[in-house]
Amino acid sequence: MWFHRPAVFLLTLAALASGACAARTGRVAAAPQVPAAAPVVAAQPASPPAPVASPLHTLLAASDAAATLAEAQFSEGNFESARAGFNEALDILLSAAPALRDQVEVQTAVERLIARISTLELESRGDLAQADSAEDGTTLDRLLATPTLGPPMEATAEAVADDLATTTHDIDIPLNARVLSYVELFTGRLRSFLEESLNRGARFLPMIQDALRAEGLPTDLAFVPVVESAFNPNAMSRAKARGLWQFMRGTAVENGLRHDWYMDERAEPGPATVAAVRYLKSLYRTFGDWHLALASYNGGPGRLQKAMKRSGKTDFWTLSATSRYLPRETRDYVPLILAAVIVARNPTQYGLTLMPTAESAAFETVAVPSPVDLRRLSEAIGHPMSAIQALNPALRRWVTPPRTDTFQLRVPEGTADAAAAYVATSTGGDVTPFVWHTARKGETLASIARTLKVTRLDLAEANFLSLRARVTSGTRLVVPRPPGTVAPVPDERASVRQTAAAPRRSATASAVHRVRKGDTLGSIARRYRTTVADIRRWNRLTGHVIRPGDQLTIRQPHDAPTYN
């Protein structure tokens, strides 16, 4: 611009003046010779420095971004990814440096995130806290989708014959083409699958074999999970079969596994193995033959008995030689199991390279007499939620079950003392997803469910009741509702009612709450319709521990009701 070039501007004025004189006198003046000057670059105003985000802002933004992504995964039904994302969002806050973690903004963010997760958890009917890890159907589906390549080679038959001549099996293994074809598959295109399965299963095999020996069953059955789940204790099929042994819910409950609103023991390798051994033993008693017993484990004893009655055949191999009586899955299930047993018993001989995965994480157990929110426990012991969930795969919620005399919670090794200290100060009042309803005279499960807008099934399961159970006046029921949607009325003898989200007024009043036996910061926060983070900030508390007789300042709008 011209005002940045003063030298050029003066020369231009001189030239214009000379031109004007020449016009008046009729003479044209020669243009003055101006030496070429280096181009002048206009000075640019300095840009203000970009604002530097504070560590607090960065921390909160990172946690919120992880939670938002997790919510998107949840909305698409990807519960495994959603659970991992929410754990990450929580761990970002809980793993911050103490100077940041103790700030009110971070504590408030933790409380809101826990409530945010709890709402979605209840909507998912437990699939968020105990997410399945099945990718594309069951392991068996994927095995059956890999076709065999015609008749087995002669070399395979010779190798297996030599193996069976020197290896003692406690299940009869016939050298037929169907078994040999699957041996070729496991040592060929499915070699990596079998290696991964056996590597994963190395830590479970001793436990499974011990359980089989204790009941006098063949130890070769220890390799059934290769075909069922590839030894993945979290696997779940499209039909909702779960765990190492792929139990359906009904079969699991019939064989002693717990499955309710809080727990699903199908995901626990130990209890699930005990149930599987019990079930296999009963099937063998029914059919008297292990090939038939295995077929019934897959297709159900009723279907197999019906097929045997229709065909008049009592031998699995003749019964399964045609597609008339049994579905393909059951016909191929038994030869798949037997082929897996052959190769798994002598993996090196068949060219497999095994590198067993690490042993399970070391843990300690803590007796939990009342419900505990695992996310708050995670903060208390300084370990991520994923570590606690991995040690307690049967839990379907982010809380331990109520009304259990003493629930044995596994915690990472070295944290039992810290966990026990937290449990000792928690009476269940700070468990976010739990809202309680005290039944009144004349109320039933159905009427309570209608009033509180929950399903009758969820209400019954959350309280360990049958759908037809009667409730008596004074019975306290857990209400499986998202937090913040219901709250207790003053004397707790009346029903839970909906709470309208009324806007806060700027005018506030202070109240003093004297801590009573059984009070927790969570229960006090709900009573006054505030947050734990606010109570801690108002009273300059550095932790969650309060004792009977303590006096806490509570600040509220003038018209906010309090329940004492």
XYZ file of C-alpha atoms in Angstrom:
564
model
C 0.000 0.000 0.000
C 1.154 3.561 -0.717
C 1.604 4.651 2.906
C 4.217 1.940 3.374
C 6.377 3.352 0.578
C 7.297 6.994 1.537
C 10.254 7.245 -0.922
C 8.178 6.177 -3.882
C 5.386 8.521 -2.810
C 7.686 11.610 -2.820
C 9.135 10.753 -6.201
C 5.661 10.339 -7.594
C 4.687 13.795 -6.328
C 7.790 15.288 -7.992
C 6.956 13.646 -11.289
C 3.392 14.906 -11.149
C 4.618 18.462 -10.434
C 7.010 18.399 -13.402
C 4.249 17.128 -15.657
C 1.969 19.956 -14.568
C 4.617 22.616 -15.330
C 5.275 21.136 -18.744
C 1.619 21.247 -19.586
C 1.511 24.970 -18.790
C 4.655 25.852 -20.791
C 4.096 23.459 -23.656
C 7.360 21.610 -22.948
C 7.544 18.038 -21.872
C 10.081 17.480 -19.163
C 12.256 14.407 -19.312
C 11.342 11.813 -16.751
C 13.916 11.709 -14.004
C 16.030 8.555 -13.805
C 15.184 6.774 -10.611
C 17.488 3.960 -9.642
C 15.737 0.623 -9.250
C 14.941 -0.080 -5.643
C 14.512 -3.422 -3.974
C 10.857 -4.309 -3.603
C 9.459 -3.254 -0.283
C 7.461 -5.955 1.521
C 4.535 -4.714 3.560
C 4.879 -5.418 7.243
C 2.193 -7.809 8.484
C 0.630 -7.254 11.875
C 1.782 -9.901 14.357
C -0.744 -12.727 14.899
C -1.817 -13.199 18.492
C -0.366 -16.387 19.959
C -2.668 -19.398 19.911
C -4.227 -19.962 23.309
C -2.558 -22.805 25.186
C -5.041 -25.258 26.658
C -4.646 -25.791 30.368
C -3.874 -29.324 31.599
C -7.311 -29.399 33.209
C -9.059 -28.489 29.947
C -6.999 -31.039 28.010
C -7.851 -33.763 30.522
C -11.587 -33.081 30.477
C -11.664 -32.781 26.682
C -9.838 -36.092 26.212
C -12.226 -37.914 28.548
C -15.294 -36.385 26.928
C -14.033 -37.286 23.443
C -13.551 -40.916 24.486
C -17.023 -41.031 26.074
C -18.663 -39.475 23.009
C -17.015 -42.038 20.746
C -18.125 -44.806 23.109
C -21.723 -43.551 22.957
C -21.569 -43.695 19.163
C -20.361 -47.298 19.361
C -23.155 -48.073 21.817
C -25.807 -46.649 19.491
C -24.530 -48.975 16.743
C -24.725 -51.999 19.035
C -20.951 -52.416 19.342
C -21.035 -53.059 23.095
C -17.478 -54.398 23.333
C -16.061 -51.210 21.767
C -18.441 -49.059 23.809
C -17.369 -50.676 27.062
C -13.694 -50.229 26.206
C -14.336 -46.589 25.287
C -16.172 -45.779 28.510
C -13.455 -47.485 30.535
C -10.893 -45.359 28.719
C -12.871 -42.170 29.399
C -13.053 -43.012 33.096
C -9.414 -44.088 33.311
C -8.290 -40.789 31.741
C -9.820 -38.951 34.690
C -8.815 -41.396 37.394
C -5.210 -41.746 36.222
C -4.535 -37.998 36.204
C -1.932 -36.533 38.509
C -3.252 -36.000 42.057
C -3.146 -32.217 41.655
C -5.580 -32.512 38.754
C -7.630 -35.446 40.007
C -8.552 -33.646 43.232
C -9.917 -30.584 41.431
C -13.652 -30.055 41.679
C -14.089 -30.029 37.900
C -12.543 -33.473 37.589
C -14.596 -34.921 40.445
C -17.751 -33.498 38.872
C -16.763 -34.990 35.511
C -16.289 -38.396 37.156
C -19.743 -38.251 38.757
C -21.406 -37.217 35.500
C -19.564 -39.866 33.506
C -20.616 -42.592 35.944
C -24.247 -41.473 35.671
C -23.912 -41.285 31.880
C -22.595 -44.856 31.707
C -25.164 -46.172 34.165
C -28.046 -44.879 32.077
C -26.800 -46.678 28.985
C -25.914 -49.762 30.998
C -29.497 -50.196 32.122
C -30.740 -49.675 28.580
C -28.421 -52.431 27.313
C -29.773 -55.053 29.760
C -26.259 -55.865 30.891
C -24.596 -56.212 27.496
C -22.584 -53.030 28.013
C -20.904 -54.049 31.245
C -20.511 -57.661 30.116
C -19.975 -57.134 26.408
C -19.642 -60.117 24.138
C -16.586 -60.541 21.981
C -18.034 -62.644 19.194
C -17.126 -61.204 15.803
C -18.944 -63.068 13.054
C -21.037 -65.732 14.673
C -19.775 -68.646 16.757
C -16.488 -70.482 16.416
C -18.410 -73.457 15.093
C -20.005 -71.284 12.401
C -16.566 -70.193 11.217
C -15.220 -73.747 11.243
C -18.142 -75.062 9.218
C -17.745 -72.200 6.743
C -14.288 -73.564 5.809
C -14.998 -76.540 3.522
C -12.796 -79.615 3.369
C -11.034 -80.293 0.065
C -12.342 -83.664 -0.970
C -11.178 -87.042 0.359
C -8.222 -86.963 2.755
C -4.767 -87.743 1.438
C -3.229 -91.126 2.068
C -0.339 -89.477 3.935
C -2.805 -87.997 6.425
C -4.395 -91.384 7.049
C -0.991 -92.969 7.651
C 0.160 -90.195 10.005
C -3.010 -90.365 12.082
C -2.910 -94.192 12.173
C 0.657 -94.088 13.494
C -0.333 -91.454 16.058
C -3.343 -93.396 17.341
C -1.221 -96.526 17.643
C 1.088 -94.822 20.141
C -1.256 -92.313 21.844
C -3.869 -93.535 24.286
C -7.247 -91.807 23.953
C -10.137 -92.237 26.343
C -12.716 -91.576 23.622
C -12.983 -93.939 20.663
C -11.669 -92.222 17.511
C -12.525 -93.951 14.223
C -10.195 -93.565 11.237
C -12.901 -92.527 8.777
C -12.781 -89.947 6.008
C -14.857 -87.385 7.897
C -12.466 -87.260 10.852
C -9.361 -87.329 8.612
C -10.675 -84.480 6.452
C -10.947 -82.252 9.509
C -7.473 -83.299 10.652
C -6.207 -82.012 7.290
C -8.156 -78.803 7.802
C -6.688 -78.222 11.284
C -3.164 -78.881 10.012
C -3.648 -76.856 6.854
C -5.877 -73.831 6.321
C -7.035 -73.767 9.942
C -3.590 -74.305 11.448
C -3.330 -70.726 12.774
C -6.851 -70.965 14.232
C -5.968 -74.118 16.158
C -2.637 -72.680 17.316
C -4.329 -69.551 18.650
C -7.041 -71.620 20.357
C -4.567 -73.931 22.081
C -2.331 -71.031 23.080
C -5.319 -69.310 24.658
C -6.562 -72.515 26.240
C -3.270 -73.537 27.856
C -4.192 -71.766 31.084
C -7.619 -73.442 31.236
C -6.699 -77.020 30.296
C -5.317 -78.168 33.695
C -8.456 -76.917 35.453
C -10.746 -78.583 32.901
C -8.863 -81.886 32.997
C -8.984 -81.933 36.800
C -12.752 -81.375 36.715
C -13.195 -84.231 34.219
C -11.049 -86.619 36.271
C -12.974 -85.757 39.423
C -16.172 -86.997 37.750
C -14.521 -89.977 36.046
C -14.999 -88.560 32.528
C -12.581 -88.800 29.556
C -9.930 -86.054 29.627
C -10.109 -85.856 25.817
C -13.320 -83.859 26.406
C -11.110 -80.983 27.588
C -10.723 -80.002 23.909
C -14.448 -79.511 23.263
C -14.016 -75.719 23.818
C -11.704 -75.591 20.775
C -14.775 -76.062 18.599
C -17.240 -74.289 20.871
C -15.421 -71.037 21.654
C -11.744 -71.334 20.689
C -11.172 -71.132 24.470
C -12.527 -67.586 24.620
C -14.440 -67.244 27.931
C -16.221 -64.095 26.676
C -17.442 -65.501 23.367
C -21.155 -65.162 22.678
C -23.022 -66.511 19.692
C -25.821 -64.876 17.751
C -28.183 -67.207 19.604
C -26.830 -65.782 22.916
C -24.867 -68.898 23.911
C -21.952 -67.699 26.045
C -18.622 -68.701 27.496
C -15.993 -71.414 27.027
C -18.683 -74.068 26.759
C -21.279 -71.967 24.878
C -24.165 -72.590 27.246
C -27.616 -71.298 26.450
C -29.214 -69.585 29.432
C -31.740 -72.329 30.184
C -29.198 -75.144 30.047
C -26.801 -73.126 32.190
C -29.373 -72.540 34.923
C -30.447 -76.199 34.840
C -26.834 -77.190 35.490
C -26.257 -74.894 38.434
C -24.966 -71.670 36.878
C -26.247 -68.349 38.125
C -27.842 -66.071 35.550
C -29.779 -63.043 36.724
C -29.878 -59.260 36.374
C -26.472 -58.957 38.064
C -24.453 -62.030 37.146
C -23.899 -64.494 34.312
C -21.656 -67.335 35.455
C -21.412 -68.734 31.936
C -18.525 -66.287 31.510
C -16.663 -67.711 34.528
C -14.395 -70.530 33.265
C -14.369 -72.403 36.590
C -18.116 -72.595 37.351
C -18.939 -73.043 33.643
C -16.572 -76.017 33.441
C -18.172 -77.649 36.486
C -21.586 -77.199 34.854
C -20.338 -78.547 31.491
C -18.866 -81.644 33.144
C -22.137 -82.223 34.978
C -24.109 -81.847 31.737
C -21.799 -84.117 29.700
C -22.033 -86.778 32.385
C -25.833 -86.683 32.289
C -25.817 -86.939 28.476
C -23.536 -89.972 28.602
C -25.856 -91.622 31.124
C -28.726 -91.010 28.708
C -27.076 -92.333 25.520
C -24.305 -94.631 26.766
C -21.973 -93.561 23.973
C -19.655 -90.552 23.769
C -20.257 -89.867 20.074
C -23.999 -89.659 20.679
C -23.471 -87.667 23.892
C -21.367 -85.085 22.016
C -23.968 -84.878 19.240
C -26.665 -84.216 21.839
C -24.468 -81.549 23.499
C -24.638 -79.666 20.201
C -28.138 -80.428 18.950
C -29.948 -81.148 22.217
C -30.898 -84.544 23.652
C -34.505 -84.249 22.529
C -33.598 -83.708 18.868
C -31.134 -86.609 18.913
C -33.612 -88.990 20.543
C -36.204 -88.018 17.959
C -33.703 -88.638 15.132
C -32.797 -92.041 16.559
C -36.460 -92.982 16.871
C -37.249 -91.903 13.287
C -34.260 -93.657 11.772
C -34.142 -96.712 13.988
C -30.351 -96.227 14.235
C -28.339 -96.113 17.454
C -24.877 -95.463 15.987
C -23.845 -91.856 15.380
C -21.920 -92.544 12.176
C -24.782 -94.330 10.425
C -27.289 -91.839 11.834
C -25.257 -88.909 10.461
C -24.382 -90.521 7.101
C -27.474 -88.878 5.597
C -28.954 -85.386 5.953
C -32.426 -86.794 6.634
C -32.242 -86.899 10.421
C -29.751 -84.383 11.766
C -28.750 -80.871 10.669
C -25.311 -80.431 9.105
C -23.942 -78.646 12.187
C -24.608 -81.650 14.433
C -23.418 -84.151 11.800
C -20.062 -82.356 11.495
C -19.720 -81.427 15.157
C -18.517 -84.824 16.364
C -15.819 -85.364 13.669
C -14.647 -81.790 14.298
C -14.241 -82.515 18.018
C -12.388 -85.760 17.370
C -10.050 -84.144 14.827
C -9.279 -81.354 17.291
C -8.501 -83.953 19.974
C -6.113 -85.837 17.655
C -4.079 -82.754 16.704
C -4.219 -81.064 20.111
C -2.856 -84.112 21.898
C 0.286 -84.112 19.679
C 0.597 -80.607 18.216
C 4.320 -80.810 17.388
C 3.830 -84.029 15.442
C 1.338 -82.219 13.203
C 3.549 -79.170 12.667
C 1.875 -76.761 15.093
C 3.960 -74.206 16.976
C 2.484 -73.359 20.353
C 3.371 -70.328 22.463
C 0.877 -70.278 25.349
C -0.460 -66.874 26.286
C 0.372 -65.377 29.662
C -1.254 -66.760 32.754
C -4.214 -64.964 34.242
C -3.407 -61.810 36.181
C -2.655 -62.429 39.843
C -5.489 -61.399 42.134
C -6.753 -61.274 45.693
C -10.318 -61.541 46.936
C -12.320 -59.144 49.070
C -15.594 -59.981 50.798
C -18.292 -57.508 49.728
C -21.398 -57.678 51.974
C -23.280 -54.830 50.255
C -23.396 -53.451 46.698
C -20.245 -51.648 45.553
C -19.865 -49.501 42.450
C -16.828 -50.914 40.668
C -15.990 -47.557 39.084
C -15.622 -45.934 42.475
C -13.673 -48.941 43.703
C -11.398 -48.526 40.696
C -10.648 -44.990 41.833
C -10.039 -46.127 45.412
C -7.493 -48.824 44.498
C -5.854 -46.946 41.634
C -6.435 -49.602 38.961
C -8.400 -49.290 35.706
C -11.920 -50.645 35.396
C -10.815 -53.069 32.676
C -8.562 -54.859 35.182
C -11.455 -55.372 37.628
C -13.820 -56.498 34.881
C -11.274 -58.977 33.525
C -11.002 -60.563 36.972
C -14.799 -60.703 37.445
C -16.223 -61.659 34.029
C -19.510 -62.937 35.466
C -20.663 -59.468 36.556
C -23.251 -58.084 34.140
C -23.321 -54.650 35.763
C -20.741 -52.180 36.979
C -21.817 -53.064 40.520
C -21.655 -56.125 42.741
C -24.961 -57.862 43.493
C -27.119 -56.750 46.425
C -28.612 -59.173 48.924
C -25.651 -61.501 48.703
C -24.323 -62.559 52.076
C -20.705 -62.090 51.065
C -19.787 -61.628 47.438
C -16.142 -62.549 46.790
C -14.804 -59.815 44.531
C -11.468 -60.354 42.801
C -9.121 -57.369 42.759
C -5.583 -56.997 41.356
C -2.830 -58.419 43.516
C -1.640 -55.959 46.145
C -4.895 -53.980 46.296
C -6.943 -56.042 48.746
C -6.262 -53.736 51.699
C -7.260 -50.593 49.791
C -10.346 -52.346 48.403
C -11.367 -53.619 51.851
C -10.963 -50.116 53.282
C -13.258 -48.705 50.602
C -15.813 -51.487 51.081
C -15.824 -50.837 54.840
C -16.875 -47.212 54.277
C -19.450 -47.999 51.592
C -22.934 -49.092 52.583
C -24.342 -49.245 49.085
C -25.738 -45.738 49.150
C -23.261 -44.494 46.570
C -24.138 -47.115 43.971
C -25.280 -44.989 41.063
C -27.663 -47.341 39.212
C -29.585 -48.329 42.339
C -32.797 -46.599 43.306
C -34.976 -48.213 45.948
C -38.746 -48.477 46.206
C -40.591 -49.529 49.370
C -43.732 -51.461 48.503
C -47.051 -50.239 49.879
C -50.088 -52.270 50.812
C -51.888 -53.599 47.744
C -48.997 -53.105 45.339
C -47.831 -55.916 43.061
C -44.808 -56.360 40.807
C -46.983 -55.486 37.838
C -48.433 -52.310 39.384
C -45.025 -51.142 40.625
C -43.507 -51.781 37.189
C -46.298 -49.754 35.540
C -45.948 -46.879 38.016
C -42.194 -46.669 37.676
C -42.204 -47.358 33.931
C -39.894 -50.355 34.045
C -40.453 -53.830 32.679
C -41.907 -56.400 35.015
C -39.144 -58.841 34.000
C -36.349 -56.395 34.862
C -37.980 -55.528 38.181
C -38.326 -59.210 39.083
C -34.787 -60.129 37.995
C -33.244 -57.162 39.791
C -34.828 -58.411 43.027
C -34.315 -62.182 42.538
C -38.053 -62.751 42.242
C -40.184 -64.804 39.898
C -42.628 -62.987 37.646
C -45.515 -64.254 39.779
C -43.948 -63.442 43.147
C -46.024 -61.477 45.647
C -44.587 -58.446 47.392
C -45.625 -57.510 50.889
C -45.968 -54.050 52.356
C -42.602 -52.713 53.466
C -40.538 -54.806 51.046
C -37.649 -52.768 49.593
C -37.122 -53.321 45.891
C -34.271 -52.287 43.631
C -35.661 -50.240 40.757
C -33.693 -50.907 37.546
C -33.921 -47.351 36.278
C -31.348 -44.931 34.922
C -30.058 -42.629 37.685
C -31.692 -39.258 38.048
C -35.110 -40.324 36.776
C -36.585 -41.363 40.102
C -35.914 -40.305 43.676
C -37.212 -41.339 47.119
C -39.841 -39.239 48.806
C -39.300 -38.102 52.395
C -40.255 -41.060 54.581
C -39.381 -43.849 52.092
C -42.696 -45.500 52.874
C -44.296 -43.907 49.865
C -43.525 -44.876 46.315
C -40.677 -43.593 44.222
C -41.802 -40.692 42.081
C -40.629 -38.978 38.961
C -38.430 -35.938 39.523
C -38.830 -33.023 37.164
C -35.628 -31.325 36.075
C -36.556 -27.876 37.391
C -34.065 -25.110 36.612
C -31.909 -24.022 39.527
C -32.414 -20.516 40.849
C -29.520 -18.262 41.557
C -30.529 -17.630 45.156
C -29.115 -20.344 47.423
C -29.473 -21.343 51.034
C -27.096 -23.313 53.199
C -28.156 -26.257 55.307
C -26.158 -28.376 57.701
C -26.473 -32.131 57.471
C -25.309 -34.221 60.418
C -23.939 -37.528 59.148
C -25.796 -40.541 60.471
C -24.759 -44.160 60.601
C -25.074 -45.637 57.106
C -24.813 -42.282 55.312
C -22.480 -41.980 52.341
C -21.670 -38.974 50.198
C -23.700 -40.568 47.415
C -26.805 -41.087 49.528
C -26.553 -37.559 50.947
C -26.127 -36.104 47.453
C -29.286 -37.865 46.268
C -31.204 -36.743 49.339
C -30.423 -33.092 48.612
C -30.492 -33.481 44.831
C -26.903 -32.393 44.360
C -23.627 -34.110 43.497
C -20.854 -35.728 45.519
C -18.370 -33.378 43.864
C -20.335 -30.327 45.072
C -20.519 -31.637 48.650
C -16.783 -32.292 48.648
C -16.116 -28.812 47.292
C -18.395 -27.059 49.776
C -16.777 -28.905 52.677
C -13.216 -29.038 51.340
C -13.135 -32.831 51.539
C -10.161 -34.564 49.952
C -11.706 -38.038 49.933
C -15.008 -39.905 50.237
C -14.741 -40.913 53.891
C -17.308 -39.428 56.295
C -18.177 -40.526 59.820
C -21.311 -40.390 61.964
C -21.488 -37.023 63.718
C -19.694 -35.082 60.959
C -21.466 -31.902 59.891
C -21.652 -31.127 56.183
C -22.653 -27.829 54.592
C -25.209 -28.209 51.801
C -25.955 -25.310 49.472
C -29.226 -25.294 47.571
C -31.801 -23.052 45.870
C -34.268 -21.642 48.399
C -37.106 -23.719 46.988
C -35.264 -27.015 46.740
C -36.814 -29.677 48.987
C -34.601 -31.640 51.354
C -35.294 -35.048 52.795
C -33.974 -35.741 56.272
